[in-house]
Amino acid sequence: MNTEPKRILLIIGGGIAAYKSLELIRLCRKAGIAVTPILTRAGAEFVTPMSVSGLAGEEVYTDLFDLTDEAEMGHIQLSRIADLVVAAPATADLIAKMAAGLANDLASTALMATDKPVLIAPAMNVRMWQHPATQRNIATLKQDGVLFTGPDEGDMACGEYGPGRMSEPADILAAIMRFYGSHLPGVPHGPLTGRKVVITAGPTHEPIDPVRYIANRSSGKQGYALAEAAIALGAEVALVSGPVHLPVPPGVELIQVETAREMLAAVGGELPCDIAIFCAAVADWRTAADAKQKMKKDGSGKVPSLELTENPDILKTIGHLKKHRPPLVIGFAAETENVIVNAQKKLKAKAADLIVANDVSHESGVMGGSQNTVHLVGKDDVESWDKMSKQAVARKLMDRFAALYIERA
Ligand code: PMT
């Protein structure tokens, strides 16, 4: 394991998203990553050098021809002191300079002179992002091996909608952690290497009699995709799954169960763990009497009535544990109405750290389907993501959970 302190060189370009870089600095430092900041002249129109250096706890570099900086540390040396150079926000102008190989200020010179990998978080107006010149520049940078995070799609500060919004600071941190996970010598896997993640997935089957059961339409796709994404981040993964028809992602330990009670016992058997994710669609009720023989029609036309009793709530049980409560407990909320409000209630009632809410109404096609639209519901905020494949949702979620776990650790 590499024990060298981690350090990034953060270039803050001149865009409205520059304020988010302050949060990025805070998150990086919390995750044990030192930040050497470079603030471009345009960037300094949006955030002050004092706030940047205050948060970084280090001197902020602004000018190529600043003699004091040059005396203490030349710009070539500055470009090489970090493991990774991060440009956030990376404006259309900065991207164009990088693609053209221009070096006419400190930021562009550092980007040209560095011998370290470069990660950029583009941020610009949607038309600027879609402009053929920007797209040409992006293609050039990708060919050059520059790493990207974002841009996200959504409402923009300028009032327009579309791709161009800078990735959220937590997502940029996740991309930085991915770099550290896969690039630092001696760290073989990823940001969750050495961490155990327990995931529940699929439906439960609650027997009515030996041949019939109560179930739901969960396919297990979202939970299995999460397991695969967690493996990709280096985690040890225990997947507690109800009955589904899916291949087991390589590297995952699968524990197959049928009922909610079996699922609770299996999750309990996997504790302690670092992150627990409850994606299974657990039946809230089971039949009070589990008939030992097949129930029969007696020809009288009388219909049997099924008495139900409540199942244990696995998420709620784990969320409220005093001993061995995982540091990060993530629940899901499957709703057909008032999605956010109901998810907020579940967050509190089940003592989860975060709820991933999704609309499972018939029209959404989420349960059993291949795509999902999720809302991250926290204690004080809600973040809504666009519709994506369940794999893309899973990768983005796992990146976020890993960053959150590291932040809290
Ligand atoms: O499997 P797919 O077809 O890919 O579909 C994915 C999904 C829609 C099933 C998934 O994204 C999802 O929303 N999972 C949660 C389903 C659910 O049961 O939600 P809920 O709102 O009823 O429960 C809230 C939370 O409590 C969930 O984390 C659930 O796992 C948990 N729970 C619920 C009841 C119970 N007895 N025990 C639990 O742990």
PDB file of N, CA, C and O in Angstrom, residues 1-2 180-190 193 234:
ATOM      1  N   MET A   1       0.847  -1.202   0.000  1.00  0.00           N
ATOM      2  CA  MET A   1       0.000   0.000   0.000  1.00  0.00           C
ATOM      3  C   MET A   1       0.879   1.248   0.000  1.00  0.00           C
ATOM      4  O   MET A   1       1.782   1.375   0.799  1.00  0.00           O
ATOM      5  N   ASN A   2       0.624   2.149  -0.936  1.00  0.00           N
ATOM      6  CA  ASN A   2       1.385   3.392  -0.999  1.00  0.00           C
ATOM      7  C   ASN A   2       0.949   4.313   0.137  1.00  0.00           C
ATOM      8  O   ASN A   2      -0.229   4.591   0.317  1.00  0.00           O
ATOM      9  N   TYR A 180      -6.935   7.457  -8.008  1.00  0.00           N
ATOM     10  CA  TYR A 180      -6.012   6.941  -6.993  1.00  0.00           C
ATOM     11  C   TYR A 180      -6.136   5.431  -6.873  1.00  0.00           C
ATOM     12  O   TYR A 180      -5.156   4.736  -6.706  1.00  0.00           O
ATOM     13  N   GLY A 181      -7.401   4.955  -6.971  1.00  0.00           N
ATOM     14  CA  GLY A 181      -7.611   3.518  -6.845  1.00  0.00           C
ATOM     15  C   GLY A 181      -6.909   2.737  -7.926  1.00  0.00           C
ATOM     16  O   GLY A 181      -6.366   1.668  -7.688  1.00  0.00           O
ATOM     17  N   SER A 182      -6.892   3.280  -9.133  1.00  0.00           N
ATOM     18  CA  SER A 182      -6.370   2.475 -10.237  1.00  0.00           C
ATOM     19  C   SER A 182      -4.967   2.865 -10.680  1.00  0.00           C
ATOM     20  O   SER A 182      -4.360   2.159 -11.448  1.00  0.00           O
ATOM     21  N   HIS A 183      -4.460   4.018 -10.241  1.00  0.00           N
ATOM     22  CA  HIS A 183      -3.172   4.461 -10.776  1.00  0.00           C
ATOM     23  C   HIS A 183      -2.000   4.459  -9.799  1.00  0.00           C
ATOM     24  O   HIS A 183      -0.873   4.410 -10.233  1.00  0.00           O
ATOM     25  N   LEU A 184      -2.281   4.580  -8.507  1.00  0.00           N
ATOM     26  CA  LEU A 184      -1.131   4.675  -7.613  1.00  0.00           C
ATOM     27  C   LEU A 184      -0.440   3.335  -7.496  1.00  0.00           C
ATOM     28  O   LEU A 184      -1.096   2.317  -7.281  1.00  0.00           O
ATOM     29  N   PRO A 185       0.872   3.315  -7.642  1.00  0.00           N
ATOM     30  CA  PRO A 185       1.554   2.034  -7.512  1.00  0.00           C
ATOM     31  C   PRO A 185       1.319   1.457  -6.117  1.00  0.00           C
ATOM     32  O   PRO A 185       1.284   2.198  -5.146  1.00  0.00           O
ATOM     33  N   GLY A 186       1.099   0.174  -6.057  1.00  0.00           N
ATOM     34  CA  GLY A 186       0.933  -0.453  -4.743  1.00  0.00           C
ATOM     35  C   GLY A 186      -0.510  -0.502  -4.296  1.00  0.00           C
ATOM     36  O   GLY A 186      -0.835  -1.172  -3.338  1.00  0.00           O
ATOM     37  N   VAL A 187      -1.418   0.247  -4.947  1.00  0.00           N
ATOM     38  CA  VAL A 187      -2.838   0.150  -4.603  1.00  0.00           C
ATOM     39  C   VAL A 187      -3.500  -0.634  -5.734  1.00  0.00           C
ATOM     40  O   VAL A 187      -3.709  -0.125  -6.823  1.00  0.00           O
ATOM     41  N   PRO A 188      -3.776  -1.932  -5.486  1.00  0.00           N
ATOM     42  CA  PRO A 188      -4.140  -2.794  -6.594  1.00  0.00           C
ATOM     43  C   PRO A 188      -5.543  -2.589  -7.159  1.00  0.00           C
ATOM     44  O   PRO A 188      -5.772  -2.843  -8.315  1.00  0.00           O
ATOM     45  N   HIS A 189      -6.497  -2.148  -6.371  1.00  0.00           N
ATOM     46  CA  HIS A 189      -7.873  -2.178  -6.879  1.00  0.00           C
ATOM     47  C   HIS A 189      -8.513  -0.793  -6.999  1.00  0.00           C
ATOM     48  O   HIS A 189      -8.355  -0.124  -8.003  1.00  0.00           O
ATOM     49  N   GLY A 190      -9.199  -0.353  -5.971  1.00  0.00           N
ATOM     50  CA  GLY A 190      -9.925   0.905  -6.100  1.00  0.00           C
ATOM     51  C   GLY A 190     -10.178   1.549  -4.753  1.00  0.00           C
ATOM     52  O   GLY A 190      -9.668   1.078  -3.733  1.00  0.00           O
ATOM     53  N   THR A 193     -11.140  -0.782  -1.958  1.00  0.00           N
ATOM     54  CA  THR A 193     -10.295  -1.949  -1.669  1.00  0.00           C
ATOM     55  C   THR A 193     -10.202  -2.137  -0.158  1.00  0.00           C
ATOM     56  O   THR A 193      -9.978  -1.175   0.569  1.00  0.00           O
ATOM     57  N   GLY A 234     -13.248  -2.096  -6.207  1.00  0.00           N
ATOM     58  CA  GLY A 234     -12.306  -2.826  -5.350  1.00  0.00           C
ATOM     59  C   GLY A 234     -12.918  -3.439  -4.110  1.00  0.00           C
ATOM     60  O   GLY A 234     -12.210  -4.033  -3.299  1.00  0.00           O
TER      61      GLY A 234
END
